[in-house]
CSV table of C-alpha atoms in Angstrom, one decimal:
chain,number,residue,atom,x,y,z
L,1,MET,CA,-5.1,-101.1,106.0
L,2,ILE,CA,-5.9,-97.6,104.3
L,3,PRO,CA,-7.1,-94.7,107.0
L,4,SER,CA,-10.6,-93.4,106.6
L,5,GLU,CA,-9.8,-90.5,104.3
L,6,ILE,CA,-12.4,-90.3,101.2
L,7,GLY,CA,-9.9,-90.7,98.1
L,8,ALA,CA,-7.2,-93.2,100.2
L,9,GLY,CA,-8.8,-96.0,98.5
L,10,ARG,CA,-8.3,-94.6,94.8
L,11,ALA,CA,-4.6,-96.2,94.5
L,12,VAL,CA,-6.1,-99.6,95.7
L,13,GLU,CA,-8.5,-99.5,93.3
L,14,THR,CA,-6.7,-98.6,90.3
L,15,GLU,CA,-4.3,-101.1,91.0
L,16,VAL,CA,-7.4,-103.5,91.2
L,17,LEU,CA,-8.8,-102.3,87.7
L,18,GLY,CA,-5.6,-102.1,86.1
L,19,GLN,CA,-5.5,-105.7,86.7
L,20,LEU,CA,-8.8,-106.8,85.6
L,21,GLU,CA,-8.0,-104.4,82.1
L,22,GLU,CA,-5.1,-106.3,81.4
L,23,HIS,CA,-6.7,-109.6,81.9
L,24,GLY,CA,-9.2,-108.9,79.3
L,25,TRP,CA,-12.4,-108.6,81.3
L,26,SER,CA,-15.0,-106.6,79.7
L,27,GLU,CA,-15.9,-102.9,80.4
L,28,ARG,CA,-19.2,-103.9,81.6
L,29,ASP,CA,-17.3,-106.3,84.4
L,30,VAL,CA,-15.0,-103.5,85.2
L,31,PHE,CA,-17.8,-100.8,85.8
L,32,GLY,CA,-19.6,-103.1,87.3
L,33,ILE,CA,-16.7,-104.2,89.8
L,34,ARG,CA,-15.9,-100.2,90.5
L,35,LEU,CA,-18.8,-99.1,91.2
L,36,ALA,CA,-19.5,-102.2,93.9
L,37,PHE,CA,-15.5,-101.3,95.4
L,38,GLU,CA,-16.5,-97.4,95.5
L,39,GLU,CA,-19.5,-98.0,97.1
L,40,SER,CA,-18.5,-100.5,99.7
L,41,VAL,CA,-15.2,-98.0,100.9
L,42,VAL,CA,-17.0,-95.2,100.9
L,43,ASN,CA,-19.7,-96.9,103.2
L,44,ALA,CA,-17.1,-98.2,105.1
L,45,MET,CA,-15.6,-95.3,105.5
L,46,LYS,CA,-18.3,-92.7,106.1
L,47,HIS,CA,-21.1,-94.9,107.6
L,48,GLY,CA,-18.7,-97.2,109.6
L,49,ASN,CA,-16.1,-95.3,110.6
L,50,VAL,CA,-17.4,-92.3,110.5
L,51,LEU,CA,-13.8,-90.7,108.8
L,52,ASP,CA,-12.8,-90.8,112.4
L,53,PRO,CA,-8.6,-90.8,111.3
L,54,GLU,CA,-7.7,-93.4,114.4
L,55,LYS,CA,-9.8,-96.0,112.6
L,56,ARG,CA,-8.8,-97.9,109.1
L,57,VAL,CA,-10.2,-99.9,106.7
L,58,ARG,CA,-8.9,-103.0,105.6
L,59,ILE,CA,-9.7,-104.2,101.8
L,60,ARG,CA,-8.2,-107.5,100.8
L,61,CYS,CA,-8.5,-108.4,96.6
L,62,ARG,CA,-7.6,-111.3,95.0
L,63,LEU,CA,-7.9,-112.3,91.3
L,64,ALA,CA,-7.8,-115.5,90.4
L,65,ASP,CA,-8.7,-116.8,86.6
L,66,ASP,CA,-12.2,-115.7,86.4
L,67,LEU,CA,-13.1,-114.7,89.9
L,68,MET,CA,-12.6,-111.5,91.7
L,69,ARG,CA,-13.2,-110.9,95.5
L,70,ILE,CA,-13.1,-108.2,97.5
L,71,GLU,CA,-13.7,-108.0,101.1
L,72,VAL,CA,-13.7,-105.1,102.7
L,73,THR,CA,-13.8,-104.3,106.5
L,74,ASP,CA,-13.9,-101.3,108.3
L,75,GLU,CA,-14.0,-100.9,112.6
L,76,GLY,CA,-17.5,-99.2,113.2
L,77,PRO,CA,-20.1,-100.9,114.7
L,78,GLY,CA,-22.0,-102.5,112.0
L,79,PHE,CA,-25.0,-102.2,110.2
L,80,ASP,CA,-27.6,-104.5,109.6
L,81,PRO,CA,-28.3,-104.2,105.6
L,82,ASP,CA,-31.7,-105.8,105.3
L,83,ALA,CA,-33.0,-102.7,107.6
L,84,VAL,CA,-31.8,-100.2,104.9
L,85,PRO,CA,-35.1,-99.1,103.1
L,86,ASP,CA,-35.8,-100.0,99.5
L,87,PRO,CA,-34.4,-97.3,97.6
L,88,THR,CA,-36.4,-98.4,94.5
L,89,HIS,CA,-39.2,-98.0,96.5
L,90,ASP,CA,-41.6,-94.7,95.7
L,91,ASP,CA,-41.5,-93.0,99.2
L,92,HIS,CA,-37.4,-93.9,99.0
L,93,ARG,CA,-36.7,-92.8,95.9
L,94,GLU,CA,-35.9,-89.5,96.0
L,95,LYS,CA,-33.8,-89.5,99.3
L,96,ALA,CA,-30.4,-88.5,98.6
L,97,SER,CA,-28.6,-91.9,99.5
L,98,GLY,CA,-29.2,-95.1,100.5
L,99,ARG,CA,-28.9,-97.1,96.8
L,100,GLY,CA,-24.9,-98.4,97.5
L,101,VAL,CA,-26.2,-101.7,98.8
L,102,LEU,CA,-28.8,-102.3,96.0
L,103,LEU,CA,-26.0,-101.6,93.7
L,104,MET,CA,-23.5,-103.5,95.2
L,105,ARG,CA,-26.0,-106.6,94.8
L,106,ARG,CA,-27.1,-105.7,91.1
L,107,PHE,CA,-23.7,-105.7,89.7
L,108,MET,CA,-21.8,-108.4,92.0
L,109,ASP,CA,-22.2,-112.1,92.0
L,110,ARG,CA,-21.8,-112.7,95.7
L,111,VAL,CA,-22.4,-109.9,98.4
L,112,GLU,CA,-22.5,-110.9,102.1
L,113,PHE,CA,-22.1,-108.9,104.8
L,114,SER,CA,-20.9,-110.4,108.2
L,115,GLU,CA,-22.7,-110.9,111.2
L,116,LYS,CA,-21.8,-107.6,112.5
L,117,GLY,CA,-22.5,-106.1,109.4
L,118,ASN,CA,-18.9,-103.9,109.4
L,119,ALA,CA,-17.3,-106.4,106.6
L,120,VAL,CA,-18.5,-107.1,103.5
L,121,LEU,CA,-17.3,-110.0,101.0
L,122,LEU,CA,-18.1,-109.0,97.5
L,123,GLU,CA,-17.6,-111.5,94.5
L,124,LYS,CA,-18.0,-111.7,90.8
L,125,ARG,CA,-17.1,-114.0,87.9
L,126,ARG,CA,-16.5,-112.5,84.6
L,127,SER,CA,-18.7,-112.8,81.9
L,128,ALA,CA,-18.6,-114.5,79.2
L,129,GLU,CA,-18.2,-113.3,75.6
L,130,GLY,CA,-20.7,-111.7,74.3
L,131,ASP,CA,-22.9,-111.5,77.4
V,1,MET,CA,-21.3,-65.5,84.8
V,2,ALA,CA,-19.5,-68.0,87.7
V,3,GLU,CA,-16.6,-70.1,87.3
V,4,TYR,CA,-17.6,-73.3,87.2
V,5,ARG,CA,-14.7,-76.0,87.6
V,6,ARG,CA,-16.6,-78.9,87.5
V,7,LEU,CA,-19.2,-78.2,84.6
V,8,ALA,CA,-18.8,-76.8,81.1
V,9,ILE,CA,-22.0,-74.2,80.8
V,10,ASN,CA,-22.9,-73.3,77.4
V,11,GLU,CA,-26.7,-72.1,76.1
V,12,VAL,CA,-28.5,-73.4,73.3
V,13,GLY,CA,-31.5,-70.7,72.8
V,14,ASP,CA,-33.3,-70.8,76.3
V,15,VAL,CA,-31.9,-74.1,77.2
V,16,THR,CA,-28.8,-74.5,79.4
V,17,VAL,CA,-26.8,-77.4,78.3
V,18,VAL,CA,-24.7,-78.6,81.2
V,19,ARG,CA,-21.8,-81.0,80.6
V,20,PHE,CA,-19.5,-82.3,83.5
V,21,ARG,CA,-15.2,-82.1,83.4
V,22,ASP,CA,-14.9,-85.2,85.1
V,23,GLN,CA,-15.0,-88.8,83.0
V,24,LYS,CA,-15.2,-90.5,86.6
V,25,ILE,CA,-17.8,-88.8,89.0
V,26,LEU,CA,-16.7,-90.4,92.3
V,27,ASP,CA,-14.3,-88.3,94.7
V,28,ASP,CA,-16.0,-86.8,97.7
V,29,LEU,CA,-14.9,-83.5,97.2
V,30,ASN,CA,-15.7,-83.3,93.7
V,31,ILE,CA,-19.3,-84.4,94.5
V,32,GLN,CA,-20.0,-81.9,96.8
V,33,GLU,CA,-18.1,-79.4,94.9
V,34,LEU,CA,-20.4,-80.4,91.5
V,35,GLY,CA,-23.7,-80.3,93.8
V,36,ARG,CA,-22.9,-76.7,95.0
V,37,GLU,CA,-22.1,-75.7,91.6
V,38,LEU,CA,-25.3,-77.4,90.2
V,39,SER,CA,-27.6,-75.7,92.9
V,40,ARG,CA,-25.7,-72.6,92.3
V,41,LEU,CA,-27.1,-72.8,88.2
V,42,VAL,CA,-30.9,-72.9,89.9
V,43,GLU,CA,-30.8,-71.1,92.5
V,44,VAL,CA,-28.3,-68.2,92.0
V,45,GLU,CA,-28.6,-68.4,87.9
V,46,HIS,CA,-32.2,-68.9,88.1
V,47,ARG,CA,-31.8,-70.8,85.1
V,48,GLN,CA,-35.2,-72.8,84.4
V,49,LYS,CA,-34.5,-75.0,81.6
V,50,LEU,CA,-31.1,-77.3,82.0
V,51,LEU,CA,-30.3,-80.3,80.1
V,52,LEU,CA,-27.1,-81.8,81.3
V,53,ASN,CA,-25.4,-83.9,79.1
V,54,PHE,CA,-23.5,-87.6,80.2
V,55,SER,CA,-21.5,-87.5,77.0
V,56,ALA,CA,-18.4,-87.1,78.6
V,57,VAL,CA,-19.0,-89.5,82.1
V,58,GLU,CA,-17.8,-92.8,81.8
V,59,PHE,CA,-19.2,-93.7,85.9
V,60,LEU,CA,-20.5,-92.2,88.5
V,61,SER,CA,-21.7,-93.5,91.8
V,62,SER,CA,-24.3,-93.3,94.2
V,63,ALA,CA,-23.1,-90.6,95.5
V,64,ALA,CA,-23.2,-88.2,92.6
V,65,LEU,CA,-26.8,-89.6,91.8
V,66,GLY,CA,-27.8,-87.7,95.6
V,67,LYS,CA,-26.8,-84.8,93.7
V,68,LEU,CA,-28.5,-85.0,90.7
V,69,ILE,CA,-31.8,-86.1,93.1
V,70,THR,CA,-31.3,-82.5,94.7
V,71,LEU,CA,-31.1,-80.8,91.5
V,72,ASP,CA,-34.0,-82.1,90.3
V,73,LYS,CA,-36.2,-81.3,93.6
V,74,LYS,CA,-34.7,-77.8,93.5
V,75,VAL,CA,-35.6,-77.4,89.6
V,76,LYS,CA,-39.0,-78.5,90.5
V,77,ALA,CA,-39.0,-75.9,93.3
V,78,ALA,CA,-38.7,-73.1,90.9
V,79,ASP,CA,-41.0,-74.1,88.4
V,80,GLY,CA,-38.2,-75.3,85.6
V,81,THR,CA,-37.1,-78.5,83.5
V,82,LEU,CA,-34.8,-80.8,83.6
V,83,LYS,CA,-33.5,-83.7,81.2
V,84,LEU,CA,-30.7,-85.6,81.1
V,85,CYS,CA,-29.1,-86.6,78.0
V,86,ASP,CA,-26.3,-89.1,76.4
V,87,ILE,CA,-25.7,-91.7,79.3
V,88,GLN,CA,-23.6,-94.3,78.3
V,89,PRO,CA,-25.1,-97.6,79.0
V,90,GLU,CA,-23.4,-99.2,82.2
V,91,ILE,CA,-24.4,-95.6,83.6
V,92,TYR,CA,-28.0,-95.6,82.8
V,93,GLU,CA,-28.5,-99.4,84.3
V,94,VAL,CA,-27.3,-98.0,87.2
V,95,PHE,CA,-30.6,-95.3,86.5
V,96,ALA,CA,-32.8,-98.2,85.8
V,97,ILE,CA,-31.8,-100.3,89.0
V,98,THR,CA,-32.6,-97.7,91.1
V,99,LYS,CA,-35.5,-96.9,89.4
V,100,LEU,CA,-34.1,-93.2,89.0
V,101,ASN,CA,-35.2,-93.5,85.0
V,102,ARG,CA,-38.7,-93.1,86.3
V,103,LEU,CA,-37.6,-89.7,88.1
V,104,PHE,CA,-35.1,-88.3,85.6
V,105,ASP,CA,-36.8,-87.1,81.4
V,106,ILE,CA,-33.8,-89.2,80.1
V,107,LYS,CA,-33.3,-88.4,76.2
V,108,GLU,CA,-31.4,-90.4,73.8
V,109,ASN,CA,-29.2,-87.5,72.4
V,110,GLU,CA,-28.9,-83.3,72.8
V,111,THR,CA,-31.0,-83.2,69.7
V,112,GLU,CA,-33.7,-85.3,70.9
V,113,ALA,CA,-33.5,-83.3,74.5
V,114,LEU,CA,-33.5,-80.4,73.0
V,115,ALA,CA,-36.3,-80.6,70.8
V,116,ALA,CA,-38.6,-81.9,74.0
V,117,PHE,CA,-38.0,-78.2,76.2
């Protein structure tokens, strides 16, 4: 559990990514996981908990063999990820925000939001060498 | 010239070449400061030709992309020109996924970019 302060998740992120590097995950895999982690934690703090210092973000990470699983849960009201406008559409491409969910989905193998929308499960399977 | 904490500024002819001091552009406070410094180049110093060199950048989040989009709007509003160069493959993928590679004029390297102004 970490407070809703930007940067508070950094120690967890550093620990997780350090383990991936130790286990020889590729740079591209580590990049994608860092990005998905960052986007999900920032979403949880800013949009979920609206940076309320009384609210916490729970991060659970599990690295098992070739699978990295991250669960990020906030104490906010949740949101409907399908209602986020497509940021690649011409009408939205010049908006300054709204790309986090798209990037999570493209860099991770599995991205699932809870029904309420205040929790996200991210999974990444280690790429085969040469991918 | 004003002091920049997040950027390193260099002039090549009439082009302002901007490098990022952070290898990883992700901390919110740093990104806010980065946005202010990029805006200052256009709105206060009235630089017309900007080249952002990403050679030192290993990582950036979507919040940083937002600042680049805001900069692009300001440059266009001032009838200036903005180009990007030396983007590492993983970061280029972020631009491609979000289709921002169509919004920004991205060149392979600084030499190619400078020749295109």
